[in-house]
Amino acid sequence: VNAELPAGGVGVIVRDEQAFTKKYPGVAIAGVYRGKLSNRGETLTLKDPAGELVISVSYDDGNGWPLNPDGRGGSLELAGTNKEPNDPRSWQSSLHPDGSPGK
């Protein structure tokens, strides 16, 4: 997905724009992707406009990663801006049962 994200901004990328907008009215969508994210884990990469790596994370559905976001409705959220993104202890399940997209 090619989407612009301002410095310090938050971007929500969704698979089903209509369903997302119905469940989370008013939350801005930065882009729509095709396919789906693997429940077994995969690597997500964010690059700047010049194609330089900003952040890359390889998430998993085990090995210390929070379990609630794995198909149970919660969002997987980085617990702070100075955290190591590939360390599962740097992530937490959303405090809101249905996730907290855009926050």
Coordinates of C-alpha atoms in Angstrom, one line a residue:
V1 CA 0.0 0.0 0.0
N2 CA 1.3 3.4 -0.9
A3 CA 0.1 5.9 1.7
E4 CA 1.5 9.2 3.1
L5 CA 2.1 9.4 6.9
P6 CA 3.2 12.7 8.4
A7 CA 6.0 12.7 10.9
G8 CA 4.6 11.7 14.3
G9 CA 1.3 10.7 12.6
V10 CA -0.7 7.5 12.8
G11 CA -1.8 5.5 9.8
V12 CA -4.5 2.9 9.7
I13 CA -4.4 0.5 6.7
V14 CA -7.5 -1.7 6.3
R15 CA -8.5 -4.6 4.2
D16 CA -12.3 -3.9 4.1
E17 CA -12.9 -0.1 4.0
Q18 CA -16.7 -0.4 4.2
A19 CA -16.7 -2.8 7.2
F20 CA -14.0 -0.8 9.0
T21 CA -15.8 2.6 8.5
K22 CA -19.0 1.0 9.8
K23 CA -17.3 -0.3 13.0
Y24 CA -15.0 2.8 13.5
P25 CA -16.8 5.8 12.1
G26 CA -14.6 8.9 11.9
V27 CA -11.2 7.0 12.0
A28 CA -9.1 8.2 9.0
I29 CA -7.9 5.4 6.7
A30 CA -4.4 5.8 5.2
G31 CA -4.8 3.0 2.7
V32 CA -6.5 -0.2 1.7
Y33 CA -4.5 -3.5 1.1
R34 CA -5.4 -6.6 -0.8
G35 CA -5.1 -10.0 0.6
K36 CA -4.8 -10.5 4.3
L37 CA -2.2 -10.6 7.1
S38 CA -1.0 -14.0 8.1
N39 CA -2.2 -15.3 11.5
R40 CA 1.0 -17.2 11.7
G41 CA 3.2 -14.1 11.5
E42 CA 5.0 -12.2 8.8
T43 CA 7.2 -9.1 8.2
L44 CA 5.7 -5.7 7.8
T45 CA 7.9 -2.8 6.5
L46 CA 7.4 0.9 6.4
K47 CA 9.6 3.0 4.0
D48 CA 9.9 6.7 3.5
P49 CA 9.2 8.3 0.1
A50 CA 12.8 7.7 -1.1
G51 CA 12.4 4.0 -0.4
E52 CA 14.5 4.0 2.8
L53 CA 13.6 1.8 5.6
V54 CA 11.8 3.5 8.5
I55 CA 10.7 0.4 10.5
S56 CA 10.3 -3.3 9.9
V57 CA 8.7 -5.8 12.3
S58 CA 8.4 -9.6 12.0
Y59 CA 5.4 -10.5 14.2
D60 CA 4.4 -14.0 15.3
D61 CA 1.5 -15.8 16.9
G62 CA 3.6 -17.3 19.6
N63 CA 7.1 -17.0 21.0
G64 CA 6.1 -14.4 23.5
W65 CA 3.9 -12.2 21.3
P66 CA 0.5 -11.1 22.9
L67 CA -2.2 -13.7 22.1
N68 CA -5.3 -11.5 22.3
P69 CA -4.7 -9.7 18.9
D70 CA -4.4 -13.1 17.2
G71 CA -8.0 -13.4 15.9
R72 CA -9.6 -12.4 19.2
G73 CA -10.4 -8.8 18.2
G74 CA -7.8 -6.7 19.9
S75 CA -5.2 -4.5 18.2
L76 CA -1.5 -5.2 18.5
E77 CA 0.1 -2.0 19.6
L78 CA 3.7 -0.9 20.1
A79 CA 4.0 -0.1 23.8
G80 CA 6.2 3.0 23.3
T81 CA 8.1 4.9 20.6
N82 CA 11.5 3.8 21.9
K83 CA 10.8 0.1 21.9
E84 CA 12.5 -2.5 19.7
P85 CA 9.9 -3.5 17.2
N86 CA 11.0 -7.1 16.8
D87 CA 11.0 -7.8 20.5
P88 CA 7.6 -9.3 21.4
R89 CA 7.8 -7.6 24.9
S90 CA 7.6 -4.2 23.1
W91 CA 4.1 -5.0 22.1
Q92 CA 0.8 -5.1 23.9
S93 CA -2.8 -6.0 23.2
S94 CA -5.1 -2.9 23.0
L95 CA -6.7 -1.9 26.3
H96 CA -10.0 -1.6 24.3
P97 CA -11.7 -4.9 23.6
D98 CA -12.4 -4.0 19.9
G99 CA -9.0 -2.4 19.3
S100 CA -8.1 1.2 19.1
P101 CA -7.3 2.1 15.5
G102 CA -6.0 5.5 14.9
K103 CA -4.8 6.1 18.4

